[in-house]
Coordinates of C-alpha atoms and ligand atoms in Angstrom, one line a residue:
M13 CA 5.0 28.2 -37.5
T14 CA 6.9 26.8 -34.5
M15 CA 10.0 25.0 -35.2
P16 CA 10.3 20.9 -33.2
L17 CA 12.9 20.6 -30.8
M18 CA 16.1 18.5 -31.1
K19 CA 17.4 16.2 -29.4
P20 CA 19.9 18.5 -27.3
R21 CA 23.6 17.3 -28.1
K22 CA 25.7 15.2 -25.5
K23 CA 26.4 18.0 -22.8
N24 CA 30.4 18.7 -22.4
P25 CA 30.9 17.3 -19.5
V26 CA 34.2 19.3 -18.9
L27 CA 32.3 23.0 -19.6
R28 CA 30.5 24.3 -16.2
T29 CA 26.8 23.8 -14.8
R30 CA 25.7 27.5 -15.4
Q31 CA 23.4 28.8 -12.0
M32 CA 18.9 29.6 -12.5
N33 CA 19.0 33.1 -12.3
L34 CA 15.1 33.2 -11.8
P35 CA 12.6 35.7 -13.8
P36 CA 11.5 39.3 -11.3
F37 CA 8.6 37.8 -8.8
A38 CA 7.9 40.1 -5.9
R39 CA 3.9 40.3 -6.6
G40 CA 1.5 41.7 -3.9
R41 CA -1.0 39.6 -2.3
T42 CA -3.9 40.3 -4.2
A43 CA -2.4 39.6 -7.4
L44 CA -1.5 36.3 -5.9
G45 CA -5.2 35.4 -6.4
M46 CA -4.6 35.2 -10.2
T47 CA -1.0 32.7 -9.8
A48 CA -3.5 30.1 -7.7
A49 CA -6.2 30.0 -10.7
A50 CA -2.7 29.4 -12.5
A51 CA -1.4 27.3 -10.1
E52 CA -4.2 25.0 -10.8
G53 CA -4.2 25.8 -14.7
R54 CA -7.2 28.4 -15.4
F55 CA -6.8 32.1 -16.0
E56 CA -8.8 34.0 -14.1
L57 CA -9.3 38.3 -13.6
Q58 CA -11.2 40.0 -10.9
V59 CA -14.4 40.5 -11.6
C60 CA -16.7 43.4 -9.6
Q61 CA -19.8 42.1 -8.3
R62 CA -21.4 44.8 -8.2
C63 CA -20.7 46.4 -11.6
A64 CA -19.0 43.5 -13.6
A65 CA -15.9 45.6 -14.1
V66 CA -13.1 42.7 -15.0
Q67 CA -10.7 43.8 -13.9
Y68 CA -6.2 44.2 -14.8
P69 CA -3.9 43.9 -13.4
P70 CA -4.9 42.9 -9.8
R71 CA -6.4 45.8 -7.4
D72 CA -7.9 46.0 -4.2
A73 CA -11.5 48.0 -5.5
C74 CA -12.4 47.7 -9.0
H75 CA -11.2 50.7 -11.2
R76 CA -15.2 51.9 -12.3
C77 CA -17.1 51.9 -9.1
L78 CA -14.7 51.6 -6.3
S79 CA -16.2 49.0 -5.5
A80 CA -13.7 46.2 -3.0
Q81 CA -16.1 43.3 -4.2
L82 CA -14.4 41.5 -6.3
R83 CA -14.3 37.6 -7.2
W84 CA -11.8 35.9 -9.5
T85 CA -13.6 34.3 -12.5
A86 CA -12.0 32.0 -15.1
Q87 CA -12.2 34.3 -18.3
D88 CA -11.9 32.7 -22.1
G89 CA -9.2 35.0 -23.2
A90 CA -10.4 35.5 -26.3
G91 CA -8.3 38.5 -27.8
E92 CA -6.2 41.0 -30.2
L93 CA -3.1 42.2 -30.6
I94 CA -2.4 45.5 -30.7
S95 CA 0.8 46.1 -30.5
E96 CA 4.1 43.8 -30.5
T97 CA 7.4 44.3 -28.5
V98 CA 10.9 42.1 -28.8
L99 CA 13.7 42.8 -25.5
H100 CA 16.7 43.4 -27.8
H101 CA 18.1 44.4 -23.8
S102 CA 17.2 43.5 -20.6
N103 CA 19.3 44.7 -17.0
D104 CA 17.4 41.2 -15.4
P105 CA 19.5 38.3 -15.5
F106 CA 16.9 35.6 -16.5
Y107 CA 15.3 37.7 -19.9
R108 CA 19.2 38.6 -20.6
E109 CA 20.2 34.5 -21.2
R110 CA 16.9 34.7 -23.0
L111 CA 17.0 37.3 -25.6
P112 CA 15.5 38.3 -28.2
W113 CA 12.4 38.4 -26.0
R114 CA 8.5 39.0 -26.8
L115 CA 5.6 40.6 -25.2
G116 CA 2.1 41.8 -27.0
L117 CA -1.0 44.2 -25.2
V118 CA -3.8 42.3 -25.6
R119 CA -7.0 43.8 -26.0
L120 CA -9.2 41.0 -24.5
D121 CA -13.0 40.7 -25.4
A122 CA -13.4 41.1 -21.5
G123 CA -12.2 44.5 -21.4
P124 CA -9.6 45.3 -20.4
T125 CA -6.2 45.9 -21.9
V126 CA -3.1 43.1 -20.5
I127 CA 0.4 42.6 -21.2
V128 CA 1.9 39.1 -22.7
H129 CA 4.8 37.1 -23.1
L130 CA 3.7 35.8 -27.0
H131 CA 3.6 32.7 -27.9
G132 CA 6.3 32.2 -31.4
D133 CA 3.4 30.9 -32.9
V134 CA 1.4 34.9 -33.5
L135 CA 1.9 36.6 -36.1
S136 CA 3.1 40.5 -35.6
P137 CA 0.0 43.2 -35.8
P138 CA 0.7 44.8 -39.0
P139 CA 1.5 48.7 -39.5
S140 CA -0.9 50.7 -39.5
I141 CA -1.0 53.2 -42.3
A142 CA -1.9 57.5 -43.0
G143 CA -5.1 56.5 -45.3
A144 CA -5.0 53.2 -46.0
A145 CA -7.4 50.8 -45.4
P146 CA -7.0 49.9 -41.9
A147 CA -4.9 46.3 -41.1
P148 CA -6.9 43.4 -40.4
T149 CA -7.1 43.0 -36.7
V150 CA -4.2 40.1 -34.8
R151 CA -6.6 37.6 -33.2
V152 CA -5.0 36.0 -29.6
H153 CA -5.7 33.6 -26.7
V154 CA -4.4 34.6 -23.5
G155 CA -3.6 32.0 -20.6
A156 CA -2.0 31.7 -17.8
R157 CA 0.6 29.6 -16.8
L158 CA 3.4 30.0 -13.7
D159 CA 7.2 31.1 -15.2
R160 CA 10.5 29.3 -13.5
A161 CA 9.8 31.2 -10.7
G162 CA 6.2 30.3 -9.8
A163 CA 4.4 33.0 -10.7
A164 CA 1.0 34.1 -12.6
V165 CA 2.2 35.2 -16.0
L166 CA 0.5 35.9 -18.9
I167 CA 1.1 34.3 -23.3
G168 CA -0.5 35.5 -26.0
F169 CA -0.6 32.1 -27.9
A170 CA -2.1 31.5 -31.7
P171 CA -6.1 31.2 -31.6
E172 CA -4.9 27.4 -33.8
E173 CA -2.6 25.5 -32.3
S174 CA -0.1 24.3 -34.4
E175 CA 2.3 20.7 -34.1
H176 CA 5.0 21.5 -32.4
M177 CA 4.1 24.8 -30.7
A178 CA 5.0 23.5 -26.4
D179 CA 8.0 22.9 -28.3
D180 CA 8.4 27.1 -28.6
K181 CA 11.0 28.3 -26.6
M182 CA 9.2 31.4 -24.3
L183 CA 6.8 28.1 -23.6
R184 CA 8.9 25.4 -22.4
E185 CA 10.5 28.1 -20.1
M186 CA 7.2 28.0 -18.8
T187 CA 6.4 24.6 -18.5
S188 CA 8.4 20.9 -17.5
D189 CA 7.1 18.6 -20.6
P190 CA 8.2 15.6 -20.9
K191 CA 10.5 14.9 -24.2
F192 CA 13.8 14.3 -23.9
R193 CA 14.1 14.4 -21.1
K194 CA 14.9 12.0 -18.8
I195 CA 12.6 10.8 -15.9
L196 CA 12.7 8.4 -12.8
V197 CA 8.9 6.6 -11.9
T198 CA 9.6 4.9 -8.3
D199 CA 7.0 2.9 -8.4
G200 CA 6.9 0.2 -11.0
K201 CA 4.7 -2.5 -10.3
T202 CA 1.2 -0.9 -9.8
E203 CA -1.4 0.1 -12.6
V204 CA -1.3 3.5 -12.1
G205 CA 2.8 3.5 -12.3
Q206 CA 2.4 0.9 -15.9
A207 CA 0.7 3.5 -17.4
L208 CA 2.3 6.8 -16.1
V209 CA 5.5 4.4 -17.8
K210 CA 3.4 4.4 -21.5
A211 CA 2.7 8.1 -21.2
L212 CA 5.7 9.3 -19.5
V213 CA 7.6 7.7 -23.6
K214 CA 4.5 8.4 -25.6
A215 CA 5.3 12.3 -24.9
G216 CA 8.2 11.7 -25.1
A217 CA 10.8 11.4 -23.0
D218 CA 14.3 10.3 -23.5
I219 CA 15.2 8.0 -20.7
V220 CA 12.3 6.6 -17.6
W221 CA 14.0 4.9 -15.1
V222 CA 11.7 2.7 -13.1
G223 CA 12.1 1.7 -9.6
H224 CA 11.4 -2.2 -8.7
A225 CA 12.0 -2.8 -4.7
E226 CA 12.0 -6.8 -5.9
P227 CA 13.4 -6.8 -8.6
W228 CA 13.5 -10.7 -8.0
K229 CA 9.4 -11.3 -8.2
K230 CA 7.8 -11.0 -11.9
L231 CA 4.8 -8.8 -11.5
P232 CA 2.1 -8.2 -14.2
G233 CA 2.6 -5.8 -16.8
L234 CA 6.4 -5.5 -15.9
D235 CA 7.3 -7.2 -19.6
D236 CA 5.3 -4.2 -21.5
I237 CA 7.0 -1.3 -20.0
T238 CA 10.5 -2.7 -19.6
A239 CA 10.0 -3.6 -23.7
L240 CA 9.5 0.1 -24.2
P241 CA 13.6 1.2 -25.5
Q242 CA 13.4 4.5 -23.2
V243 CA 12.4 2.0 -20.0
T244 CA 15.8 1.1 -17.1
L245 CA 14.0 -0.7 -13.9
V246 CA 16.2 0.5 -10.8
P247 CA 16.2 -1.9 -8.0
L248 CA 14.2 0.9 -6.0
D249 CA 13.0 0.5 -1.6
L250 CA 11.3 4.2 -0.6
T251 CA 12.0 2.3 2.8
N252 CA 16.1 1.2 2.8
G253 CA 18.1 4.4 2.9
R254 CA 20.7 2.6 1.5
S255 CA 18.1 1.9 -2.0
V256 CA 17.9 5.8 -2.6
S257 CA 21.3 6.6 -1.7
E258 CA 22.6 4.5 -4.4
L259 CA 20.6 5.4 -6.9
A260 CA 21.0 8.6 -6.5
G261 CA 25.0 7.8 -6.7
E262 CA 24.2 6.5 -10.3
I263 CA 21.8 8.3 -11.9
G264 CA 20.7 11.5 -9.4
G265 CA 22.2 14.0 -12.1
K266 CA 20.8 13.1 -15.2
V267 CA 17.2 12.7 -13.7
D268 CA 15.3 15.7 -14.4
I269 CA 12.0 15.2 -14.1
V270 CA 11.4 13.0 -10.5
V271 CA 8.1 11.4 -10.0
N272 CA 7.6 9.2 -6.6
N273 CA 4.3 7.4 -7.5
A274 CA 5.2 4.7 -5.0
E275 CA 2.6 4.2 -2.0
V276 CA 1.7 2.2 0.3
H277 CA -1.7 1.8 0.6
R278 CA -4.0 -0.5 2.9
A279 CA -8.6 -0.1 3.8
F280 CA -7.9 0.8 8.0
G281 CA -9.6 3.5 10.5
I282 CA -8.0 3.1 14.1
A283 CA -10.6 0.6 16.4
A284 CA -10.2 -1.4 13.5
R285 CA -6.2 -3.2 13.1
R286 CA -4.5 -3.5 16.9
G287 CA -1.3 -2.0 16.4
T288 CA 0.5 -0.1 14.3
D289 CA 2.6 -2.3 12.3
A290 CA 0.6 -1.4 8.9
A291 CA 0.5 3.2 9.8
K292 CA 4.2 2.6 10.1
A293 CA 4.7 0.6 6.6
E294 CA 2.7 3.8 5.3
M295 CA 4.3 6.6 7.1
D296 CA 7.4 4.5 5.6
I297 CA 6.9 5.0 1.9
N298 CA 4.5 7.3 1.8
Y299 CA 5.9 10.9 3.4
F300 CA 9.7 9.0 4.3
G301 CA 10.2 7.3 1.2
L302 CA 9.5 10.7 0.4
L303 CA 12.1 12.4 3.1
R304 CA 14.4 10.4 2.0
L305 CA 14.3 10.3 -2.1
A306 CA 14.3 14.6 -1.6
Q307 CA 17.3 14.5 0.6
E308 CA 19.2 12.4 -2.5
F309 CA 17.7 13.7 -5.0
G310 CA 17.1 17.1 -5.0
P311 CA 20.2 18.8 -4.3
A312 CA 21.1 17.7 -7.8
L313 CA 17.7 18.2 -9.1
K314 CA 18.5 21.7 -8.3
G315 CA 22.2 22.3 -9.9
R316 CA 20.5 20.9 -13.5
S317 CA 17.8 22.5 -13.3
A318 CA 19.8 25.4 -15.7
D319 CA 21.4 23.1 -17.9
G320 CA 20.7 23.6 -21.3
E321 CA 17.4 22.8 -22.9
T322 CA 16.3 19.9 -21.2
H323 CA 17.4 20.9 -17.8
A324 CA 15.8 19.9 -14.6
A325 CA 12.6 20.3 -14.8
A326 CA 10.1 18.9 -11.9
W327 CA 9.2 17.2 -9.2
V328 CA 5.7 15.3 -9.4
N329 CA 4.4 14.4 -6.3
V330 CA 1.3 11.3 -6.8
L331 CA 0.0 12.5 -3.3
S332 CA -4.5 12.0 -2.4
V333 CA -7.2 13.7 -1.8
Y334 CA -7.8 12.4 1.6
A335 CA -4.4 14.6 2.7
L336 CA -7.4 17.4 2.5
S337 CA -9.4 15.6 5.1
N338 CA -9.4 11.9 7.0
Y339 CA -11.4 9.4 4.9
P340 CA -12.0 7.7 8.5
P341 CA -12.5 3.8 6.7
H342 CA -8.9 4.6 5.0
G343 CA -7.9 6.7 8.3
T344 CA -4.3 5.6 8.7
F345 CA -3.7 6.2 4.8
S346 CA -5.3 9.4 5.1
A347 CA -2.9 10.8 8.4
S348 CA 0.3 9.8 6.1
K349 CA -1.2 10.8 2.6
A350 CA -1.5 14.3 5.0
A351 CA 1.5 14.3 6.3
A352 CA 2.9 13.8 2.7
Y353 CA 1.6 16.8 1.4
S354 CA 2.8 18.2 4.2
L355 CA 5.7 18.0 3.7
A356 CA 5.3 18.0 -0.4
Q357 CA 4.7 22.1 1.0
C358 CA 8.3 22.0 2.3
L359 CA 10.0 20.0 -1.0
R360 CA 8.0 23.2 -3.7
A361 CA 9.2 26.6 -0.8
E362 CA 13.3 24.6 -1.1
M363 CA 13.0 23.4 -5.0
R364 CA 11.6 26.8 -5.8
P365 CA 14.3 29.2 -5.5
S366 CA 16.5 26.6 -8.5
G367 CA 12.9 27.3 -10.4
I368 CA 12.6 23.3 -9.6
R369 CA 8.3 22.7 -10.3
V370 CA 6.5 21.2 -7.5
I371 CA 3.5 19.1 -8.9
N372 CA 0.8 17.7 -6.4
I373 CA -1.4 15.3 -7.6
F374 CA -4.6 14.9 -5.6
P375 CA -6.1 11.8 -6.8
G376 CA -10.1 10.5 -5.4
P377 CA -10.0 6.9 -5.0
I378 CA -7.6 4.8 -8.0
E379 CA -9.0 1.8 -9.8
D380 CA -7.1 -0.3 -8.1
E381 CA -6.5 -3.1 -5.6
W382 CA -7.4 -1.5 -1.6
N383 CA -10.5 0.6 -3.2
Q384 CA -12.4 -2.9 -4.6
N385 CA -15.7 -2.3 -1.3
L386 CA -15.9 1.7 -2.5
P387 CA -18.1 1.9 -5.1
P388 CA -18.1 4.5 -8.0
P389 CA -16.8 6.6 -9.7
K390 CA -13.1 6.4 -9.3
V391 CA -9.8 7.4 -11.6
A392 CA -9.0 4.9 -13.5
P393 CA -5.2 4.3 -13.8
T394 CA -4.2 5.8 -18.1
A395 CA -6.9 9.2 -16.4
L396 CA -4.5 9.7 -13.6
A397 CA -1.3 9.2 -15.9
T398 CA -3.0 11.7 -18.6
S399 CA -3.9 13.9 -16.1
I400 CA -0.4 14.2 -14.6
V401 CA 2.0 14.9 -18.3
K402 CA -0.5 17.1 -18.5
A403 CA 0.2 19.3 -15.7
L404 CA 4.1 18.8 -16.9
K405 CA 3.1 19.9 -19.9
Q406 CA 1.3 22.8 -19.5
G407 CA 3.4 23.7 -16.0
I408 CA 0.1 23.1 -13.8
E409 CA 1.2 22.5 -10.6
D410 CA -1.7 21.1 -8.3
V411 CA -4.3 18.8 -9.8
Y412 CA -7.3 17.1 -8.6
P413 CA -7.7 14.1 -11.3
G414 CA -11.5 13.0 -10.5
D415 CA -14.9 13.4 -10.2
V416 CA -14.3 13.4 -6.8
A417 CA -11.8 14.5 -6.2
Q418 CA -12.9 17.9 -8.1
E419 CA -15.7 17.8 -5.9
W420 CA -14.1 17.4 -1.9
V421 CA -11.5 19.5 -3.3
E422 CA -14.3 22.2 -3.4
R423 CA -16.5 21.3 -0.3
W424 CA -13.7 21.6 1.7
R425 CA -12.9 25.0 0.2
E426 CA -16.0 26.0 1.0
N427 CA -15.9 25.2 4.2
P428 CA -14.2 22.3 5.9
K429 CA -15.3 21.8 8.6
V430 CA -18.7 20.4 7.4
L431 CA -16.9 18.4 4.9
E432 CA -15.2 16.7 8.2
R433 CA -18.6 15.8 9.5
E434 CA -19.4 14.9 6.4
L435 CA -17.3 11.7 5.8
A436 CA -17.7 10.6 9.9
S437 CA -21.2 10.4 9.4
G438 CA -20.1 8.7 6.1
S439 CA -21.3 11.0 2.5
Ligands
ZN9 ZN1 -17.5 47.6 -10.0

């Protein structure tokens, strides 16, 4: 059974902050298919379309019939642990700092045998004794996660969940669990922001700083969240470089997770409104706001990614599924989110070497005032908040919450041009 994680003691400021060493991350192009699925929380292996063989490790052709028709297919991960190894020595700096480390060999029910990192709840396979009755098998459930370098790895879990399983030392290296972490949520005035704060507190966050651009205004719902002992309101205006820089000076060295949910959303295309004021306001928060925030908070986060058990871990961007393809009735908003998405990819590349995970959330229309005229289904703020906490806990990188976003991303993958035409004709 996993022991619950205890709140770490305050850091001794005299001690040197450790540098992050990443696990080895070189992967061939074919193997990146597994990483792409793990980034969305799925365990996928190649399945041959001709002979139905399930393949591991990934290759360019089927190991049985040499067909090149391989399709990445979701796996249920059920299997049997056939052997276990505990590393007590490693030449790799990442593992050397984390020894001992359990690895296992799992024979999947689907066919292939895979190498996994073993969760602490998985029992060791009993030794087989010659002449004795065969030892009972140890069942495991294999899942895919992204490691600190952003590459897919397989993890063997016990089939039954246990209360503190998320606190497993190895698993916490693969996730960005909010428990005992200090989090900045950039906007607390919206329903989404408030739902997020509540969900993060419920997930065990140590401190949640909540940005508020107009601290003199009494806004509905704010009293509810400030009543929580973990929550502190902080002045933060993402349109103002000095405001961002001042807050970074004050708390930048303590933040472990940044959640940027601040956005401006107006429902206009190009012809419906003259001038550029509304579009500029959207860009100023949705794009430049992210840029200002990343420049001020990014370096501090990167410097503390190896700093103890509750080290700096993640950066979350609330984008929009309209970032993938422009939704003309919300045309300028879509454009600002497309710009933010592109910048978030840059941020992800820059944060990767330090082991900080950048998580992008692409919700469909949210149940808020700017989507009043859109028909359902819409994502409720609480559902959006839940999906963000789940992404942090499971180490997922790209999230498409809600039915609309799920459908959009599928249509976009199938054929972006067809989606563009469908959106232009209002379907
Ligand atoms: Zn085959």
